[in-house]
PDB file of C-alpha atoms in Angstrom:
ATOM      1  CA  UNK A  25      67.260 -88.441 219.408  1.00 37.00           C
ATOM      2  CA  UNK A  26      67.592 -91.175 216.893  1.00 41.00           C
ATOM      3  CA  UNK A  27      70.837 -91.921 215.851  1.00 45.00           C
ATOM      4  CA  UNK A  28      72.270 -93.958 212.922  1.00 48.00           C
ATOM      5  CA  UNK A  29      75.892 -95.253 211.316  1.00 45.00           C
ATOM      6  CA  UNK A  30      77.692 -94.294 208.150  1.00 42.00           C
ATOM      7  CA  UNK A  31      78.054 -97.538 206.821  1.00 38.00           C
ATOM      8  CA  UNK A  32      78.271 -97.356 202.936  1.00 37.00           C
ATOM      9  CA  UNK A  33      81.374 -96.300 201.485  1.00 42.00           C
ATOM     10  CA  UNK A  34      79.782 -94.771 198.626  1.00 68.00           C
ATOM     11  CA  UNK A  35      77.730 -92.417 200.717  1.00 73.00           C
ATOM     12  CA  UNK A  36      80.573 -91.721 202.775  1.00 80.00           C
ATOM     13  CA  UNK A  37      82.720 -90.465 199.735  1.00 82.00           C
ATOM     14  CA  UNK A  38      79.600 -88.664 198.529  1.00 83.00           C
ATOM     15  CA  UNK A  39      79.266 -86.956 201.936  1.00 85.00           C
ATOM     16  CA  UNK A  40      82.721 -85.820 202.027  1.00 86.00           C
ATOM     17  CA  UNK A  41      82.475 -83.932 198.341  1.00 86.00           C
ATOM     18  CA  UNK A  42      79.176 -82.426 199.466  1.00 87.00           C
ATOM     19  CA  UNK A  43      79.996 -81.124 202.608  1.00 89.00           C
ATOM     20  CA  UNK A  44      83.523 -79.339 201.253  1.00 89.00           C
ATOM     21  CA  UNK A  45      81.392 -78.083 198.530  1.00 88.00           C
ATOM     22  CA  UNK A  46      78.934 -76.682 201.043  1.00 87.00           C
ATOM     23  CA  UNK A  47      81.334 -74.664 203.347  1.00 87.00           C
ATOM     24  CA  UNK A  48      83.996 -73.852 200.481  1.00 88.00           C
ATOM     25  CA  UNK A  49      80.927 -71.840 199.038  1.00 86.00           C
ATOM     26  CA  UNK A  50      80.421 -69.496 202.235  1.00 83.00           C
ATOM     27  CA  UNK A  51      82.576 -66.436 202.806  1.00 79.00           C
ATOM     28  CA  UNK A  52      83.098 -66.293 206.770  1.00 75.00           C
ATOM     29  CA  UNK A  53      81.725 -62.620 206.206  1.00 71.00           C
ATOM     30  CA  UNK A  54      78.426 -64.184 205.458  1.00 73.00           C
ATOM     31  CA  UNK A  55      78.392 -65.453 208.766  1.00 68.00           C
ATOM     32  CA  UNK A  56      79.545 -62.717 210.727  1.00 66.00           C
ATOM     33  CA  UNK A  57      82.861 -64.418 211.506  1.00 63.00           C
ATOM     34  CA  UNK A  58      86.266 -62.034 211.303  1.00 63.00           C
ATOM     35  CA  UNK A  59      88.065 -62.009 208.095  1.00 61.00           C
ATOM     36  CA  UNK A  60      91.729 -62.488 208.060  1.00 60.00           C
ATOM     37  CA  UNK A  61      93.905 -61.677 205.522  1.00 58.00           C
ATOM     38  CA  UNK A  62      95.630 -65.197 205.057  1.00 64.00           C
ATOM     39  CA  UNK A  63      93.462 -68.045 204.435  1.00 62.00           C
ATOM     40  CA  UNK A  64      94.331 -70.828 203.058  1.00 67.00           C
ATOM     41  CA  UNK A  65      90.980 -72.814 202.784  1.00 67.00           C
ATOM     42  CA  UNK A  66      88.248 -71.465 200.387  1.00 76.00           C
ATOM     43  CA  UNK A  67      85.289 -70.907 202.034  1.00 83.00           C
ATOM     44  CA  UNK A  68      84.739 -71.748 205.626  1.00 86.00           C
ATOM     45  CA  UNK A  69      87.337 -73.847 207.707  1.00 86.00           C
ATOM     46  CA  UNK A  70      86.197 -77.157 209.475  1.00 88.00           C
ATOM     47  CA  UNK A  71      86.653 -75.193 212.656  1.00 87.00           C
ATOM     48  CA  UNK A  72      84.676 -72.854 212.057  1.00 86.00           C
ATOM     49  CA  UNK A  73      81.869 -75.041 210.398  1.00 87.00           C
ATOM     50  CA  UNK A  74      82.445 -77.280 214.091  1.00 87.00           C
ATOM     51  CA  UNK A  75      81.497 -74.173 215.972  1.00 85.00           C
ATOM     52  CA  UNK A  76      78.430 -73.167 213.697  1.00 82.00           C
ATOM     53  CA  UNK A  77      77.129 -76.542 214.197  1.00 83.00           C
ATOM     54  CA  UNK A  78      78.500 -76.964 218.093  1.00 82.00           C
ATOM     55  CA  UNK A  79      80.574 -79.704 217.806  1.00 85.00           C
ATOM     56  CA  UNK A  80      84.093 -80.130 218.258  1.00 87.00           C
ATOM     57  CA  UNK A  81      86.747 -79.740 215.599  1.00 89.00           C
ATOM     58  CA  UNK A  82      88.279 -83.405 215.970  1.00 88.00           C
ATOM     59  CA  UNK A  83      84.720 -85.175 215.602  1.00 85.00           C
ATOM     60  CA  UNK A  84      83.357 -82.596 212.792  1.00 88.00           C
ATOM     61  CA  UNK A  85      86.291 -83.812 210.785  1.00 89.00           C
ATOM     62  CA  UNK A  86      85.833 -87.712 211.254  1.00 87.00           C
ATOM     63  CA  UNK A  87      82.209 -86.785 209.890  1.00 87.00           C
ATOM     64  CA  UNK A  88      83.229 -84.751 206.947  1.00 87.00           C
ATOM     65  CA  UNK A  89      85.820 -87.509 206.157  1.00 86.00           C
ATOM     66  CA  UNK A  90      83.026 -90.218 206.581  1.00 80.00           C
ATOM     67  CA  UNK A  91      84.203 -92.064 209.413  1.00 81.00           C
ATOM     68  CA  UNK A  92      81.885 -94.729 211.040  1.00 78.00           C
ATOM     69  CA  UNK A  93      80.840 -92.534 213.806  1.00 78.00           C
ATOM     70  CA  UNK A  94      77.358 -91.759 215.500  1.00 78.00           C
ATOM     71  CA  UNK A  95      75.211 -88.833 213.800  1.00 78.00           C
ATOM     72  CA  UNK A  96      71.887 -87.568 215.053  1.00 80.00           C
ATOM     73  CA  UNK A  97      68.882 -85.822 213.478  1.00 78.00           C
ATOM     74  CA  UNK A  98      69.828 -82.546 215.984  1.00 76.00           C
ATOM     75  CA  UNK A  99      73.726 -82.326 214.786  1.00 83.00           C
ATOM     76  CA  UNK A 100      72.155 -82.512 211.184  1.00 86.00           C
ATOM     77  CA  UNK A 101      69.872 -79.545 211.717  1.00 81.00           C
ATOM     78  CA  UNK A 102      72.505 -77.815 213.186  1.00 81.00           C
ATOM     79  CA  UNK A 103      74.884 -78.048 210.623  1.00 87.00           C
ATOM     80  CA  UNK A 104      71.930 -77.300 207.991  1.00 85.00           C
ATOM     81  CA  UNK A 105      71.652 -74.114 209.379  1.00 81.00           C
ATOM     82  CA  UNK A 106      74.912 -73.260 209.888  1.00 82.00           C
ATOM     83  CA  UNK A 107      76.191 -74.036 206.110  1.00 86.00           C
ATOM     84  CA  UNK A 108      72.689 -72.226 205.378  1.00 84.00           C
ATOM     85  CA  UNK A 109      71.486 -75.078 202.980  1.00 85.00           C
ATOM     86  CA  UNK A 110      68.173 -74.893 201.366  1.00 81.00           C
ATOM     87  CA  UNK A 111      65.325 -77.674 201.732  1.00 77.00           C
ATOM     88  CA  UNK A 112      66.647 -79.842 198.730  1.00 80.00           C
ATOM     89  CA  UNK A 113      70.513 -79.614 200.179  1.00 85.00           C
ATOM     90  CA  UNK A 114      69.321 -80.922 203.874  1.00 82.00           C
ATOM     91  CA  UNK A 115      67.327 -83.410 202.752  1.00 80.00           C
ATOM     92  CA  UNK A 116      70.611 -84.732 200.379  1.00 84.00           C
ATOM     93  CA  UNK A 117      72.597 -84.318 203.788  1.00 86.00           C
ATOM     94  CA  UNK A 118      70.049 -86.459 205.778  1.00 83.00           C
ATOM     95  CA  UNK A 119      69.935 -88.788 202.948  1.00 82.00           C
ATOM     96  CA  UNK A 120      73.728 -89.117 202.521  1.00 84.00           C
ATOM     97  CA  UNK A 121      74.042 -89.513 206.819  1.00 82.00           C
ATOM     98  CA  UNK A 122      71.378 -92.549 206.368  1.00 76.00           C
ATOM     99  CA  UNK A 123      68.759 -90.233 207.844  1.00 70.00           C
ATOM    100  CA  UNK A 124      65.910 -90.883 205.513  1.00 55.00           C
ATOM    101  CA  UNK A 125      62.702 -93.056 205.866  1.00 42.00           C
ATOM    102  CA  UNK A 126      61.786 -94.824 202.507  1.00 42.00           C
ATOM    103  CA  UNK A 127      58.362 -95.131 201.761  1.00 46.00           C
ATOM    104  CA  UNK A 128      56.590 -97.532 199.956  1.00 44.00           C
ATOM    105  CA  UNK A 129      56.135 -96.385 195.926  1.00 45.00           C
ATOM    106  CA  UNK A 130      52.560 -96.686 194.987  1.00 50.00           C
ATOM    107  CA  UNK A 131      51.050 -98.489 191.859  1.00 52.00           C
ATOM    108  CA  UNK A 132      48.358 -97.144 189.594  1.00 50.00           C
ATOM    109  CA  UNK A 133      45.887 -99.478 191.407  1.00 49.00           C
ATOM    110  CA  UNK A 134      46.688 -97.762 194.620  1.00 66.00           C
ATOM    111  CA  UNK A 135      45.682 -93.928 193.295  1.00 79.00           C
ATOM    112  CA  UNK A 136      42.829 -92.406 194.951  1.00 83.00           C
ATOM    113  CA  UNK A 137      40.133 -92.232 192.864  1.00 88.00           C
ATOM    114  CA  UNK A 138      39.417 -88.575 193.574  1.00 88.00           C
ATOM    115  CA  UNK A 139      43.000 -87.962 192.356  1.00 89.00           C
ATOM    116  CA  UNK A 140      42.196 -89.317 189.224  1.00 90.00           C
ATOM    117  CA  UNK A 141      39.331 -87.270 188.741  1.00 92.00           C
ATOM    118  CA  UNK A 142      41.043 -84.307 189.193  1.00 92.00           C
ATOM    119  CA  UNK A 143      43.811 -84.721 186.736  1.00 94.00           C
ATOM    120  CA  UNK A 144      41.070 -86.328 183.646  1.00 94.00           C
ATOM    121  CA  UNK A 145      38.853 -82.942 184.343  1.00 94.00           C
ATOM    122  CA  UNK A 146      41.488 -80.139 184.155  1.00 95.00           C
ATOM    123  CA  UNK A 147      41.470 -78.189 181.339  1.00 95.00           C
ATOM    124  CA  UNK A 148      45.373 -78.164 181.392  1.00 95.00           C
ATOM    125  CA  UNK A 149      48.184 -80.832 180.744  1.00 96.00           C
ATOM    126  CA  UNK A 150      48.303 -83.134 183.899  1.00 96.00           C
ATOM    127  CA  UNK A 151      49.835 -86.261 185.158  1.00 96.00           C
ATOM    128  CA  UNK A 152      50.525 -87.698 188.499  1.00 95.00           C
ATOM    129  CA  UNK A 153      54.039 -88.571 189.034  1.00 92.00           C
ATOM    130  CA  UNK A 154      55.707 -91.334 191.901  1.00 89.00           C
ATOM    131  CA  UNK A 155      59.437 -90.938 192.664  1.00 85.00           C
ATOM    132  CA  UNK A 156      60.630 -93.518 190.589  1.00 88.00           C
ATOM    133  CA  UNK A 157      59.519 -90.977 187.637  1.00 92.00           C
ATOM    134  CA  UNK A 158      56.969 -93.700 186.501  1.00 91.00           C
ATOM    135  CA  UNK A 159      53.551 -91.729 185.244  1.00 94.00           C
ATOM    136  CA  UNK A 160      50.648 -93.308 186.838  1.00 93.00           C
ATOM    137  CA  UNK A 161      48.294 -91.069 185.442  1.00 93.00           C
ATOM    138  CA  UNK A 162      47.426 -88.263 182.953  1.00 95.00           C
ATOM    139  CA  UNK A 163      44.561 -86.343 180.602  1.00 95.00           C
ATOM    140  CA  UNK A 164      44.188 -86.498 177.271  1.00 94.00           C
ATOM    141  CA  UNK A 165      46.036 -82.336 177.284  1.00 94.00           C
ATOM    142  CA  UNK A 166      49.507 -84.052 178.780  1.00 95.00           C
ATOM    143  CA  UNK A 167      48.927 -86.841 175.972  1.00 93.00           C
ATOM    144  CA  UNK A 168      48.987 -83.912 173.305  1.00 91.00           C
ATOM    145  CA  UNK A 169      52.007 -82.380 174.573  1.00 92.00           C
ATOM    146  CA  UNK A 170      53.896 -85.906 175.618  1.00 93.00           C
ATOM    147  CA  UNK A 171      52.943 -88.864 173.024  1.00 92.00           C
ATOM    148  CA  UNK A 172      54.964 -91.172 174.928  1.00 93.00           C
ATOM    149  CA  UNK A 173      52.527 -91.048 177.285  1.00 94.00           C
ATOM    150  CA  UNK A 174      50.856 -94.118 175.378  1.00 91.00           C
ATOM    151  CA  UNK A 175      53.706 -96.439 175.947  1.00 86.00           C
ATOM    152  CA  UNK A 176      53.452 -99.166 178.633  1.00 82.00           C
ATOM    153  CA  UNK A 177      54.484 -97.942 181.888  1.00 86.00           C
ATOM    154  CA  UNK A 178      55.452 -94.322 181.027  1.00 92.00           C
ATOM    155  CA  UNK A 179      58.446 -92.876 182.862  1.00 93.00           C
ATOM    156  CA  UNK A 180      59.359 -88.967 182.395  1.00 95.00           C
ATOM    157  CA  UNK A 181      63.057 -89.881 183.401  1.00 94.00           C
ATOM    158  CA  UNK A 182      63.470 -92.276 180.463  1.00 92.00           C
ATOM    159  CA  UNK A 183      61.188 -90.282 177.963  1.00 95.00           C
ATOM    160  CA  UNK A 184      63.549 -87.144 178.744  1.00 95.00           C
ATOM    161  CA  UNK A 185      66.246 -89.116 178.043  1.00 95.00           C
ATOM    162  CA  UNK A 186      65.321 -91.796 175.628  1.00 93.00           C
ATOM    163  CA  UNK A 187      62.708 -90.122 173.664  1.00 93.00           C
ATOM    164  CA  UNK A 188      63.229 -88.552 170.206  1.00 92.00           C
ATOM    165  CA  UNK A 189      60.063 -87.123 170.416  1.00 92.00           C
ATOM    166  CA  UNK A 190      60.789 -85.153 173.496  1.00 94.00           C
ATOM    167  CA  UNK A 191      64.319 -83.864 172.116  1.00 93.00           C
ATOM    168  CA  UNK A 192      62.181 -82.222 169.472  1.00 91.00           C
ATOM    169  CA  UNK A 193      59.740 -80.716 171.161  1.00 92.00           C
ATOM    170  CA  UNK A 194      61.911 -79.052 174.335  1.00 94.00           C
ATOM    171  CA  UNK A 195      64.198 -75.928 173.804  1.00 89.00           C
ATOM    172  CA  UNK A 196      67.563 -76.740 175.165  1.00 89.00           C
ATOM    173  CA  UNK A 197      67.619 -80.401 175.761  1.00 93.00           C
ATOM    174  CA  UNK A 198      70.875 -80.345 177.626  1.00 92.00           C
ATOM    175  CA  UNK A 199      69.895 -77.770 180.348  1.00 93.00           C
ATOM    176  CA  UNK A 200      66.832 -79.419 180.909  1.00 93.00           C
ATOM    177  CA  UNK A 201      67.861 -83.044 181.141  1.00 95.00           C
ATOM    178  CA  UNK A 202      70.548 -81.779 183.436  1.00 95.00           C
ATOM    179  CA  UNK A 203      67.872 -80.370 186.099  1.00 94.00           C
ATOM    180  CA  UNK A 204      65.645 -83.513 185.656  1.00 95.00           C
ATOM    181  CA  UNK A 205      68.884 -85.932 186.399  1.00 96.00           C
ATOM    182  CA  UNK A 206      69.651 -83.688 189.732  1.00 94.00           C
ATOM    183  CA  UNK A 207      66.152 -83.777 190.805  1.00 94.00           C
ATOM    184  CA  UNK A 208      65.786 -87.531 189.907  1.00 94.00           C
ATOM    185  CA  UNK A 209      69.053 -88.151 191.722  1.00 93.00           C
ATOM    186  CA  UNK A 210      67.395 -86.181 194.818  1.00 91.00           C
ATOM    187  CA  UNK A 211      64.528 -88.553 194.414  1.00 90.00           C
ATOM    188  CA  UNK A 212      66.788 -91.471 194.694  1.00 89.00           C
ATOM    189  CA  UNK A 213      68.961 -90.260 197.931  1.00 87.00           C
ATOM    190  CA  UNK A 214      65.836 -88.998 200.180  1.00 83.00           C
ATOM    191  CA  UNK A 215      62.932 -91.338 198.785  1.00 79.00           C
ATOM    192  CA  UNK A 216      64.659 -94.694 200.112  1.00 75.00           C
ATOM    193  CA  UNK A 217      67.139 -95.505 197.024  1.00 79.00           C
ATOM    194  CA  UNK A 218      65.004 -97.529 195.029  1.00 81.00           C
ATOM    195  CA  UNK A 219      66.731-100.204 192.962  1.00 79.00           C
ATOM    196  CA  UNK A 220      64.044 -99.272 190.408  1.00 81.00           C
ATOM    197  CA  UNK A 221      64.986 -95.513 190.032  1.00 88.00           C
ATOM    198  CA  UNK A 222      68.908 -96.404 191.076  1.00 86.00           C
ATOM    199  CA  UNK A 223      68.545 -98.980 187.709  1.00 83.00           C
ATOM    200  CA  UNK A 224      67.230 -95.931 185.642  1.00 88.00           C
ATOM    201  CA  UNK A 225      69.896 -93.682 186.477  1.00 92.00           C
ATOM    202  CA  UNK A 226      72.590 -96.145 185.652  1.00 89.00           C
ATOM    203  CA  UNK A 227      71.124 -96.227 182.781  1.00 88.00           C
ATOM    204  CA  UNK A 228      71.040 -93.067 181.599  1.00 93.00           C
ATOM    205  CA  UNK A 229      74.807 -92.765 182.905  1.00 93.00           C
ATOM    206  CA  UNK A 230      75.744 -95.437 180.597  1.00 90.00           C
ATOM    207  CA  UNK A 231      74.053 -93.861 177.829  1.00 91.00           C
ATOM    208  CA  UNK A 232      75.024 -90.335 178.197  1.00 92.00           C
ATOM    209  CA  UNK A 233      78.531 -89.889 179.672  1.00 91.00           C
ATOM    210  CA  UNK A 234      77.920 -86.463 180.736  1.00 92.00           C
ATOM    211  CA  UNK A 235      75.190 -87.629 183.020  1.00 93.00           C
ATOM    212  CA  UNK A 236      78.413 -89.104 184.980  1.00 91.00           C
ATOM    213  CA  UNK A 237      79.669 -85.533 185.543  1.00 91.00           C
ATOM    214  CA  UNK A 238      76.154 -84.617 187.080  1.00 93.00           C
ATOM    215  CA  UNK A 239      76.029 -87.307 189.380  1.00 91.00           C
ATOM    216  CA  UNK A 240      79.114 -85.652 191.148  1.00 87.00           C
ATOM    217  CA  UNK A 241      77.904 -82.301 190.797  1.00 87.00           C
ATOM    218  CA  UNK A 242      77.231 -80.876 194.346  1.00 84.00           C
ATOM    219  CA  UNK A 243      74.560 -78.893 193.230  1.00 86.00           C
ATOM    220  CA  UNK A 244      71.437 -80.637 195.217  1.00 83.00           C
ATOM    221  CA  UNK A 245      67.779 -79.913 193.395  1.00 85.00           C
ATOM    222  CA  UNK A 246      64.114 -81.286 194.527  1.00 83.00           C
ATOM    223  CA  UNK A 247      61.848 -81.491 192.118  1.00 85.00           C
ATOM    224  CA  UNK A 248      59.478 -78.662 192.138  1.00 84.00           C
ATOM    225  CA  UNK A 249      57.971 -75.729 189.980  1.00 88.00           C
ATOM    226  CA  UNK A 250      59.645 -74.463 186.987  1.00 90.00           C
ATOM    227  CA  UNK A 251      59.130 -73.017 183.404  1.00 92.00           C
ATOM    228  CA  UNK A 252      59.763 -75.006 180.551  1.00 91.00           C
ATOM    229  CA  UNK A 253      58.993 -73.838 176.910  1.00 93.00           C
ATOM    230  CA  UNK A 254      57.653 -77.046 174.540  1.00 93.00           C
ATOM    231  CA  UNK A 255      56.345 -76.943 171.058  1.00 89.00           C
ATOM    232  CA  UNK A 256      52.841 -77.807 171.827  1.00 86.00           C
ATOM    233  CA  UNK A 257      51.330 -79.358 168.277  1.00 82.00           C
ATOM    234  CA  UNK A 258      48.259 -76.741 168.648  1.00 83.00           C
ATOM    235  CA  UNK A 259      49.917 -73.609 169.731  1.00 86.00           C
ATOM    236  CA  UNK A 260      53.740 -74.001 168.382  1.00 88.00           C
ATOM    237  CA  UNK A 261      56.236 -73.115 170.458  1.00 92.00           C
ATOM    238  CA  UNK A 262      55.027 -72.109 174.244  1.00 93.00           C
ATOM    239  CA  UNK A 263      56.111 -71.419 177.209  1.00 94.00           C
ATOM    240  CA  UNK A 264      54.675 -73.132 180.121  1.00 94.00           C
ATOM    241  CA  UNK A 265      54.758 -72.965 184.314  1.00 95.00           C
ATOM    242  CA  UNK A 266      55.012 -76.413 185.590  1.00 94.00           C
ATOM    243  CA  UNK A 267      53.213 -76.527 189.187  1.00 94.00           C
ATOM    244  CA  UNK A 268      54.143 -79.720 191.174  1.00 92.00           C
ATOM    245  CA  UNK A 269      52.155 -80.357 194.053  1.00 91.00           C
ATOM    246  CA  UNK A 270      52.504 -82.993 196.872  1.00 86.00           C
ATOM    247  CA  UNK A 271      49.499 -85.354 198.288  1.00 82.00           C
ATOM    248  CA  UNK A 272      48.990 -84.705 201.534  1.00 77.00           C
ATOM    249  CA  UNK A 273      48.089 -88.723 202.319  1.00 76.00           C
ATOM    250  CA  UNK A 274      50.310 -89.971 199.759  1.00 79.00           C
ATOM    251  CA  UNK A 275      53.856 -87.866 199.989  1.00 77.00           C
ATOM    252  CA  UNK A 276      55.304 -90.133 197.262  1.00 82.00           C
ATOM    253  CA  UNK A 277      52.701 -88.649 194.474  1.00 89.00           C
ATOM    254  CA  UNK A 278      52.868 -85.679 192.840  1.00 91.00           C
ATOM    255  CA  UNK A 279      50.778 -83.940 190.531  1.00 94.00           C
ATOM    256  CA  UNK A 280      52.238 -81.677 187.933  1.00 95.00           C
ATOM    257  CA  UNK A 281      50.253 -78.956 185.920  1.00 96.00           C
ATOM    258  CA  UNK A 282      51.381 -77.481 183.075  1.00 95.00           C
ATOM    259  CA  UNK A 283      50.219 -73.829 182.722  1.00 95.00           C
ATOM    260  CA  UNK A 284      50.659 -71.892 179.492  1.00 91.00           C
TER     261      UNK A 284
END
């Protein structure tokens, strides 16, 4: 299996924190391990995780500490299953272990004409998003919800954090902003660590100190379907189901549709 080396100190620190939080949240009984009366460690011990992953204790300890060791896809998959990681968490683990394969970010001019046609014809608000959170195409219904799309090279992460209009349009901005930040952080780690997205996340953390805590949040979230309440200029406060669809031939493109 292909293997890489952990070479970035910041990734090593993030990896150590992430693995500790994952094993500390699991009770031994959940995995069929014998319960003991005295447990100094919250959740699973390192030796238990090593057993689940099929490696020795010393090797796993070195891995969790972020030492410069060889890691394979097979080991990371076994570890993901052992720690019961969801899809977002597994992608995060692979990214921190330098096993992410970055793909070129598409430009608006590279959008398939058929995708643009679909967006324009949809009755619901819809737009095409890349993994830097740039909006590459949108329809009139989306413009009705998000007037900031009129800006030159609109970006949803920038809209969420720096648009006064958006703040007045969404209920519980702080809750929504945290989720958006975690999803954008996930895209940064798993989609090639774009310097453009990295710079934007830095800008958000500079402007909003609470986002620095979100950066260290052990929770991993990937972009996906969710519910959101927005103040529609025509219908007032409305709950939307936000659906996200990936393009088969262009996995860095996502189609977002808001259905009331």
